[in-house]
Amino acid sequence: MTTAPRPSPAAPRRRRVRSVAAPRRAAAAAVVHLLLAGLALAFALPALWLLLAAFDARASARVRLPEAFTLDNFAAVATRDVLFLPIWNSLFICGGAAVVTVAASVLAAYPLSRFGLRFGRPFLYTVLFATGLPLTAIMVPVYSLFVQFGLVDSRWATMLFLAAASLPFGIWLTKNFLDGIPVELEEAAWVDGASARQSLLRLVVPLAAPGLAVVGVFTLVVTWGNFFVPFLLLRSAERIPAAVRIYTFFGQYGQVSYGELAAYSLLYALPVVVLYLVAARSLGGAFNFGGAMKG
C-alpha cells in the first residue's frame, strides 16, 4: 500500500527590500524631467509666437491668439524684392556652397581614407581644429582680402568663401563615411581593369551618396542661417540673401513689424524644413553595407 507524497512546505516569500538609492534616483529623474520640460517650453514659446503672429494683423511681442486670422502679413512680404529675390540669392549662395563642399570633401577625404599618408593624422587634427574656429575671428582679414581683389558684393566669391568655411567639417564627415565602404570592392574593380578615378566615380561615390547627401544638407542648413558673412561681403539689395533681408524688418527707434516679420520668418524657414524632412525620410537606414561582399 502506497502512501501519497507529503506536500513540501511552501518556500518563504522574500521580502522586497527597497534600495536606499531609490528615492535619490526618483528625485534625480524628476529634476531631469523638469529640466527637459523647461527646455521644451523655451523652444515651444517662440515657435508658438511665430505661428500666431504671422496670422495676426495686430501682432506684438506677446504670445496671444489673434482676434481674427488674416493672410495680410504673407501678402505684404510675398513680393519680388522682399521675398523671392532674397530666397533665390540664398538658394544660389547656400546651394552652391553645399555642392562645392561635397565635391571638395570627396577629393580630400578619399586619399585620407584609402592611403596611409605620412601627414594624414596631423592633417586630420588640423581639420578638426578648424571646425571649431569661429568665422568672426577671421572676417577682418577676409574682408581686407575681398577689398584688395575687388570681390566685395560678389555672390560667387561669397559662395566660395562659405564653402571653404564649411570644408573642414565636410572633410571630417566624408572621411568617416568613406571608411565604412569596404576596400575589397575597389580592389575587385581594379582587377576588372577600372582605374582609380573610375572606381571613385562609379563605385565609391554611389555607395557614399547617402553620406554625401548628409554633408550637403548640413552645409546648406548651416549656411542658410548665416547672417554675418553675407552682411559684410554683400552690399547691394539685389544680391543679399534672405538671412540679411530679414534684418530690414527691424526699423529705427525699436519699431518692428511683428506680423510681417513672423510671416517672413515662416516662409524663410520653409525650404530648409522641407529639405530636412525629405532627407530624413529618404536617407533613413541607407548606411548599410553589410551585404556588399556577399555573392
mmCIF file of C-alpha atoms in Angstrom:
data_model
loop_
_atom_site.group_PDB
_atom_site.id
_atom_site.type_symbol
_atom_site.label_atom_id
_atom_site.label_comp_id
_atom_site.label_asym_id
_atom_site.label_seq_id
_atom_site.Cartn_x
_atom_site.Cartn_y
_atom_site.Cartn_z
ATOM 1 C CA MET A 1 0.000 0.000 0.000
ATOM 2 C CA THR A 2 1.468 3.263 -1.167
ATOM 3 C CA THR A 3 1.032 6.486 0.642
ATOM 4 C CA ALA A 4 0.580 9.820 -1.062
ATOM 5 C CA PRO A 5 3.636 12.041 -1.002
ATOM 6 C CA ARG A 6 3.517 14.690 1.613
ATOM 7 C CA PRO A 7 3.385 18.218 0.190
ATOM 8 C CA SER A 8 6.602 20.115 0.612
ATOM 9 C CA PRO A 9 6.395 23.180 2.761
ATOM 10 C CA ALA A 10 5.985 26.389 0.802
ATOM 11 C CA ALA A 11 9.137 28.400 0.363
ATOM 12 C CA PRO A 12 9.105 31.515 2.443
ATOM 13 C CA ARG A 13 8.375 34.655 0.406
ATOM 14 C CA ARG A 14 11.254 37.019 0.209
ATOM 15 C CA ARG A 15 10.538 40.471 1.396
ATOM 16 C CA ARG A 16 11.351 43.058 -1.200
ATOM 17 C CA VAL A 17 13.812 45.477 0.282
ATOM 18 C CA ARG A 18 13.684 48.949 -1.167
ATOM 19 C CA SER A 19 17.076 50.316 -2.044
ATOM 20 C CA VAL A 20 18.297 53.318 -0.180
ATOM 21 C CA ALA A 21 19.276 54.890 -3.510
ATOM 22 C CA ALA A 22 15.747 54.591 -4.945
ATOM 23 C CA PRO A 23 14.499 57.948 -3.548
ATOM 24 C CA ARG A 24 17.628 59.622 -4.871
ATOM 25 C CA ARG A 25 17.078 58.143 -8.303
ATOM 26 C CA ALA A 26 13.452 59.225 -8.279
ATOM 27 C CA ALA A 27 14.445 62.753 -7.272
ATOM 28 C CA ALA A 28 17.125 62.855 -9.974
ATOM 29 C CA ALA A 29 14.624 61.638 -12.592
ATOM 30 C CA ALA A 30 12.155 64.310 -11.503
ATOM 31 C CA VAL A 31 14.820 67.010 -11.834
ATOM 32 C CA VAL A 32 15.796 65.755 -15.284
ATOM 33 C CA HIS A 33 12.170 65.737 -16.446
ATOM 34 C CA LEU A 34 11.669 69.262 -15.112
ATOM 35 C CA LEU A 35 14.759 70.486 -16.968
ATOM 36 C CA LEU A 36 13.629 68.818 -20.182
ATOM 37 C CA ALA A 37 10.164 70.315 -19.792
ATOM 38 C CA GLY A 38 11.713 73.740 -19.265
ATOM 39 C CA LEU A 39 13.846 73.384 -22.390
ATOM 40 C CA ALA A 40 10.851 72.211 -24.409
ATOM 41 C CA LEU A 41 8.849 75.201 -23.200
ATOM 42 C CA ALA A 42 11.708 77.571 -24.053
ATOM 43 C CA PHE A 43 11.685 76.286 -27.638
ATOM 44 C CA ALA A 44 7.912 75.993 -27.937
ATOM 45 C CA LEU A 45 7.046 79.558 -26.921
ATOM 46 C CA PRO A 46 8.970 81.301 -29.766
ATOM 47 C CA ALA A 47 7.576 78.804 -32.274
ATOM 48 C CA LEU A 48 4.064 79.383 -30.946
ATOM 49 C CA TRP A 49 4.506 83.159 -31.168
ATOM 50 C CA LEU A 50 5.774 82.762 -34.739
ATOM 51 C CA LEU A 51 2.709 80.794 -35.806
ATOM 52 C CA LEU A 52 0.212 83.085 -34.104
ATOM 53 C CA ALA A 53 1.818 86.409 -35.007
ATOM 54 C CA ALA A 54 2.058 85.507 -38.693
ATOM 55 C CA PHE A 55 -1.749 85.403 -38.908
ATOM 56 C CA ASP A 56 -2.396 88.388 -36.623
ATOM 57 C CA ALA A 57 -2.952 91.826 -38.141
ATOM 58 C CA ARG A 58 -2.091 93.458 -34.795
ATOM 59 C CA ALA A 59 0.767 91.226 -33.756
ATOM 60 C CA SER A 60 3.017 92.298 -30.912
ATOM 61 C CA ALA A 61 5.890 90.832 -28.954
ATOM 62 C CA ARG A 62 3.453 88.927 -26.708
ATOM 63 C CA VAL A 63 2.108 85.454 -27.385
ATOM 64 C CA ARG A 64 -1.632 85.800 -27.875
ATOM 65 C CA LEU A 65 -4.400 84.469 -30.049
ATOM 66 C CA PRO A 66 -5.233 86.784 -32.951
ATOM 67 C CA GLU A 67 -8.631 88.420 -32.851
ATOM 68 C CA ALA A 68 -9.151 87.455 -36.492
ATOM 69 C CA PHE A 69 -6.889 85.262 -38.592
ATOM 70 C CA THR A 70 -5.624 87.017 -41.710
ATOM 71 C CA LEU A 71 -3.175 86.439 -44.557
ATOM 72 C CA ASP A 72 -2.324 90.115 -44.988
ATOM 73 C CA ASN A 73 1.140 89.654 -43.481
ATOM 74 C CA PHE A 74 2.008 86.982 -46.054
ATOM 75 C CA ALA A 75 0.627 89.122 -48.869
ATOM 76 C CA ALA A 76 2.761 92.060 -47.703
ATOM 77 C CA VAL A 77 6.040 90.114 -47.772
ATOM 78 C CA ALA A 78 5.380 87.880 -50.799
ATOM 79 C CA THR A 79 6.900 90.298 -53.314
ATOM 80 C CA ARG A 80 9.880 90.072 -55.639
ATOM 81 C CA ASP A 81 12.204 92.412 -53.750
ATOM 82 C CA VAL A 82 11.218 91.317 -50.249
ATOM 83 C CA LEU A 83 10.914 87.533 -50.550
ATOM 84 C CA PHE A 84 11.520 85.885 -53.906
ATOM 85 C CA LEU A 85 14.787 87.540 -54.916
ATOM 86 C CA PRO A 86 16.417 87.090 -51.471
ATOM 87 C CA ILE A 87 15.273 83.461 -51.379
ATOM 88 C CA TRP A 88 16.816 82.931 -54.814
ATOM 89 C CA ASN A 89 20.059 84.522 -53.627
ATOM 90 C CA SER A 90 20.043 82.211 -50.591
ATOM 91 C CA LEU A 91 19.499 79.178 -52.812
ATOM 92 C CA PHE A 92 22.309 80.255 -55.128
ATOM 93 C CA ILE A 93 24.827 81.048 -52.391
ATOM 94 C CA CYS A 94 23.996 78.276 -49.927
ATOM 95 C CA GLY A 95 23.183 75.615 -52.518
ATOM 96 C CA GLY A 96 26.387 76.393 -54.424
ATOM 97 C CA ALA A 97 28.378 76.245 -51.204
ATOM 98 C CA ALA A 98 26.868 72.828 -50.424
ATOM 99 C CA VAL A 99 27.756 71.457 -53.885
ATOM 100 C CA VAL A 100 31.323 72.779 -53.750
ATOM 101 C CA THR A 101 31.784 71.472 -50.205
ATOM 102 C CA VAL A 102 30.596 67.972 -51.134
ATOM 103 C CA ALA A 103 32.814 67.776 -54.232
ATOM 104 C CA ALA A 104 35.902 69.096 -52.460
ATOM 105 C CA SER A 105 35.272 66.903 -49.412
ATOM 106 C CA VAL A 106 35.236 63.759 -51.546
ATOM 107 C CA LEU A 107 38.501 64.657 -53.278
ATOM 108 C CA ALA A 108 40.178 65.465 -49.954
ATOM 109 C CA ALA A 109 38.740 62.623 -47.864
ATOM 110 C CA TYR A 110 39.320 59.812 -50.373
ATOM 111 C CA PRO A 111 43.155 59.700 -50.082
ATOM 112 C CA LEU A 112 42.886 60.179 -46.323
ATOM 113 C CA SER A 113 40.595 57.162 -46.113
ATOM 114 C CA ARG A 114 42.345 54.839 -48.563
ATOM 115 C CA PHE A 115 46.070 55.622 -48.387
ATOM 116 C CA GLY A 116 48.477 55.623 -45.462
ATOM 117 C CA LEU A 117 49.680 59.190 -45.858
ATOM 118 C CA ARG A 118 52.603 60.326 -43.786
ATOM 119 C CA PHE A 119 50.945 63.540 -42.673
ATOM 120 C CA GLY A 120 47.396 62.202 -42.720
ATOM 121 C CA ARG A 121 46.814 62.211 -38.973
ATOM 122 C CA PRO A 122 48.266 65.725 -38.354
ATOM 123 C CA PHE A 123 46.156 66.967 -41.257
ATOM 124 C CA LEU A 124 43.022 65.448 -39.727
ATOM 125 C CA TYR A 125 43.797 67.057 -36.380
ATOM 126 C CA THR A 126 44.244 70.379 -38.159
ATOM 127 C CA VAL A 127 40.895 69.906 -39.879
ATOM 128 C CA LEU A 128 39.256 69.035 -36.556
ATOM 129 C CA PHE A 129 40.710 72.196 -35.004
ATOM 130 C CA ALA A 130 39.465 74.280 -37.934
ATOM 131 C CA THR A 131 35.891 73.083 -37.356
ATOM 132 C CA GLY A 132 35.825 74.918 -34.022
ATOM 133 C CA LEU A 133 37.311 78.157 -35.368
ATOM 134 C CA PRO A 134 34.627 80.886 -35.385
ATOM 135 C CA LEU A 135 34.183 82.870 -38.577
ATOM 136 C CA THR A 136 34.169 86.129 -36.662
ATOM 137 C CA ALA A 137 37.851 85.556 -35.820
ATOM 138 C CA ILE A 138 38.900 85.658 -39.475
ATOM 139 C CA MET A 139 36.398 88.057 -41.035
ATOM 140 C CA VAL A 140 38.675 91.118 -40.772
ATOM 141 C CA PRO A 141 41.489 89.638 -42.928
ATOM 142 C CA VAL A 142 38.896 88.017 -45.218
ATOM 143 C CA TYR A 143 37.158 91.345 -45.783
ATOM 144 C CA SER A 144 40.512 93.015 -46.456
ATOM 145 C CA LEU A 145 41.299 90.283 -48.994
ATOM 146 C CA PHE A 146 37.942 90.752 -50.690
ATOM 147 C CA VAL A 147 38.532 94.508 -50.951
ATOM 148 C CA GLN A 148 42.023 94.083 -52.452
ATOM 149 C CA PHE A 149 40.817 91.669 -55.141
ATOM 150 C CA GLY A 150 37.557 93.520 -55.843
ATOM 151 C CA LEU A 151 35.350 90.664 -54.687
ATOM 152 C CA VAL A 152 33.062 92.659 -52.400
ATOM 153 C CA ASP A 153 29.393 92.384 -53.443
ATOM 154 C CA SER A 154 30.078 89.195 -55.429
ATOM 155 C CA ARG A 155 27.735 86.276 -54.857
ATOM 156 C CA TRP A 156 30.216 83.845 -56.398
ATOM 157 C CA ALA A 157 33.021 84.907 -54.054
ATOM 158 C CA THR A 158 30.696 84.784 -51.035
ATOM 159 C CA MET A 159 29.536 81.316 -52.033
ATOM 160 C CA LEU A 160 33.119 80.052 -52.390
ATOM 161 C CA PHE A 161 34.094 81.522 -49.027
ATOM 162 C CA LEU A 162 31.152 79.841 -47.290
ATOM 163 C CA ALA A 163 32.132 76.566 -48.979
ATOM 164 C CA ALA A 164 35.707 76.957 -47.759
ATOM 165 C CA ALA A 165 34.464 77.680 -44.251
ATOM 166 C CA SER A 166 32.311 74.527 -44.316
ATOM 167 C CA LEU A 167 35.024 72.343 -45.851
ATOM 168 C CA PRO A 168 36.819 71.200 -42.634
ATOM 169 C CA PHE A 169 33.705 69.654 -41.150
ATOM 170 C CA GLY A 170 32.738 68.274 -44.550
ATOM 171 C CA ILE A 171 36.102 66.513 -44.914
ATOM 172 C CA TRP A 172 35.807 65.030 -41.433
ATOM 173 C CA LEU A 173 32.305 63.684 -42.072
ATOM 174 C CA THR A 174 33.091 62.406 -45.553
ATOM 175 C CA LYS A 175 36.158 60.504 -44.369
ATOM 176 C CA ASN A 176 34.064 58.698 -41.761
ATOM 177 C CA PHE A 177 31.547 57.724 -44.432
ATOM 178 C CA LEU A 178 34.244 56.511 -46.841
ATOM 179 C CA ASP A 179 35.825 54.430 -44.076
ATOM 180 C CA GLY A 180 32.604 52.421 -43.922
ATOM 181 C CA ILE A 181 32.902 51.299 -47.562
ATOM 182 C CA PRO A 182 34.881 48.034 -47.902
ATOM 183 C CA VAL A 183 38.181 48.439 -49.749
ATOM 184 C CA GLU A 184 37.672 44.988 -51.296
ATOM 185 C CA LEU A 185 35.007 46.448 -53.576
ATOM 186 C CA GLU A 186 37.542 48.812 -55.139
ATOM 187 C CA GLU A 187 40.160 46.069 -55.364
ATOM 188 C CA ALA A 188 37.689 43.924 -57.295
ATOM 189 C CA ALA A 189 37.039 46.839 -59.643
ATOM 190 C CA TRP A 190 40.781 47.353 -60.141
ATOM 191 C CA VAL A 191 41.170 43.679 -61.011
ATOM 192 C CA ASP A 192 38.478 44.112 -63.667
ATOM 193 C CA GLY A 193 40.506 46.935 -65.210
ATOM 194 C CA ALA A 194 38.954 50.024 -63.642
ATOM 195 C CA SER A 195 41.214 52.956 -62.856
ATOM 196 C CA ALA A 196 41.290 54.778 -59.536
ATOM 197 C CA ARG A 197 39.218 57.606 -60.975
ATOM 198 C CA GLN A 198 36.627 55.216 -62.385
ATOM 199 C CA SER A 199 36.342 53.289 -59.127
ATOM 200 C CA LEU A 200 35.919 56.554 -57.243
ATOM 201 C CA LEU A 201 33.237 57.985 -59.524
ATOM 202 C CA ARG A 202 31.343 54.795 -60.378
ATOM 203 C CA LEU A 203 31.702 52.802 -57.176
ATOM 204 C CA VAL A 204 32.688 54.830 -54.133
ATOM 205 C CA VAL A 205 30.599 57.931 -54.810
ATOM 206 C CA PRO A 206 27.327 55.994 -55.455
ATOM 207 C CA LEU A 207 27.847 53.932 -52.303
ATOM 208 C CA ALA A 208 28.680 57.034 -50.278
ATOM 209 C CA ALA A 209 25.767 59.024 -51.755
ATOM 210 C CA PRO A 210 23.716 58.969 -48.509
ATOM 211 C CA GLY A 211 26.688 60.265 -46.532
ATOM 212 C CA LEU A 212 27.440 62.922 -49.139
ATOM 213 C CA ALA A 213 23.793 63.959 -49.006
ATOM 214 C CA VAL A 214 24.144 64.412 -45.249
ATOM 215 C CA VAL A 215 27.202 66.622 -45.786
ATOM 216 C CA GLY A 216 25.336 68.671 -48.388
ATOM 217 C CA VAL A 217 22.214 69.100 -46.269
ATOM 218 C CA PHE A 218 24.258 70.015 -43.217
ATOM 219 C CA THR A 219 26.234 72.625 -45.192
ATOM 220 C CA LEU A 220 23.072 74.080 -46.699
ATOM 221 C CA VAL A 221 21.324 74.349 -43.327
ATOM 222 C CA VAL A 222 24.318 75.968 -41.625
ATOM 223 C CA THR A 223 24.967 78.489 -44.402
ATOM 224 C CA TRP A 224 21.243 79.215 -44.823
ATOM 225 C CA GLY A 225 21.108 80.825 -41.405
ATOM 226 C CA ASN A 226 24.446 82.636 -41.700
ATOM 227 C CA PHE A 227 23.855 86.370 -41.329
ATOM 228 C CA PHE A 228 27.271 87.775 -40.543
ATOM 229 C CA VAL A 229 29.217 86.732 -43.665
ATOM 230 C CA PRO A 230 26.804 87.967 -46.366
ATOM 231 C CA PHE A 231 26.061 91.071 -44.302
ATOM 232 C CA LEU A 232 29.733 92.076 -44.572
ATOM 233 C CA LEU A 233 30.565 90.834 -48.059
ATOM 234 C CA LEU A 234 27.383 91.787 -49.949
ATOM 235 C CA ARG A 235 26.165 95.356 -50.213
ATOM 236 C CA SER A 236 23.558 95.775 -52.958
ATOM 237 C CA ALA A 237 19.931 94.916 -52.281
ATOM 238 C CA GLU A 238 19.808 92.802 -55.472
ATOM 239 C CA ARG A 239 22.377 90.312 -54.101
ATOM 240 C CA ILE A 240 21.638 89.969 -50.385
ATOM 241 C CA PRO A 241 20.156 86.636 -49.221
ATOM 242 C CA ALA A 242 17.063 86.189 -47.092
ATOM 243 C CA ALA A 243 19.124 85.933 -43.898
ATOM 244 C CA VAL A 244 20.183 89.567 -44.394
ATOM 245 C CA ARG A 245 16.887 90.767 -45.848
ATOM 246 C CA ILE A 246 15.063 89.796 -42.659
ATOM 247 C CA TYR A 247 17.109 92.441 -40.844
ATOM 248 C CA THR A 248 15.160 95.197 -42.621
ATOM 249 C CA PHE A 249 12.002 94.379 -40.664
ATOM 250 C CA PHE A 250 13.629 95.925 -37.602
ATOM 251 C CA GLY A 251 13.078 99.640 -38.060
ATOM 252 C CA GLN A 252 14.590 102.611 -36.299
ATOM 253 C CA TYR A 253 13.813 103.539 -32.704
ATOM 254 C CA GLY A 254 12.775 99.968 -31.856
ATOM 255 C CA GLN A 255 9.864 99.814 -34.293
ATOM 256 C CA VAL A 256 9.270 96.283 -35.566
ATOM 257 C CA SER A 257 6.654 94.939 -37.955
ATOM 258 C CA TYR A 258 5.950 91.854 -35.896
ATOM 259 C CA GLY A 259 3.310 90.336 -38.147
ATOM 260 C CA GLU A 260 5.348 90.712 -41.333
ATOM 261 C CA LEU A 261 8.475 89.553 -39.510
ATOM 262 C CA ALA A 262 6.734 86.373 -38.350
ATOM 263 C CA ALA A 263 5.277 85.669 -41.795
ATOM 264 C CA TYR A 264 8.651 86.241 -43.461
ATOM 265 C CA SER A 265 10.379 84.010 -40.922
ATOM 266 C CA LEU A 266 7.978 81.160 -41.655
ATOM 267 C CA LEU A 267 8.485 81.459 -45.401
ATOM 268 C CA TYR A 268 12.234 81.815 -44.932
ATOM 269 C CA ALA A 269 12.478 78.641 -42.848
ATOM 270 C CA LEU A 270 10.115 76.605 -45.040
ATOM 271 C CA PRO A 271 12.695 75.432 -47.662
ATOM 272 C CA VAL A 272 15.115 74.182 -45.006
ATOM 273 C CA VAL A 273 12.375 72.396 -43.062
ATOM 274 C CA VAL A 274 11.084 70.693 -46.215
ATOM 275 C CA LEU A 275 14.622 69.695 -47.207
ATOM 276 C CA TYR A 276 15.278 68.261 -43.765
ATOM 277 C CA LEU A 277 12.056 66.224 -43.788
ATOM 278 C CA VAL A 278 12.731 64.873 -47.283
ATOM 279 C CA ALA A 279 16.334 63.991 -46.423
ATOM 280 C CA ALA A 280 15.364 62.345 -43.141
ATOM 281 C CA ARG A 281 12.721 60.255 -44.904
ATOM 282 C CA SER A 282 14.922 59.320 -47.863
ATOM 283 C CA LEU A 283 18.169 58.583 -46.020
ATOM 284 C CA GLY A 284 16.797 56.538 -43.140
ATOM 285 C CA GLY A 285 18.666 53.240 -42.951
ATOM 286 C CA ALA A 286 20.692 53.971 -46.081
ATOM 287 C CA PHE A 287 24.088 53.380 -44.449
ATOM 288 C CA ASN A 288 24.065 49.599 -44.657
ATOM 289 C CA PHE A 289 26.974 47.938 -46.420
ATOM 290 C CA GLY A 290 26.624 44.662 -44.528
ATOM 291 C CA GLY A 291 25.783 42.576 -47.623
ATOM 292 C CA ALA A 292 28.078 44.317 -50.063
ATOM 293 C CA MET A 293 30.541 41.411 -50.284
ATOM 294 C CA LYS A 294 28.021 38.582 -50.428
ATOM 295 C CA GLY A 295 27.833 36.575 -53.627
#
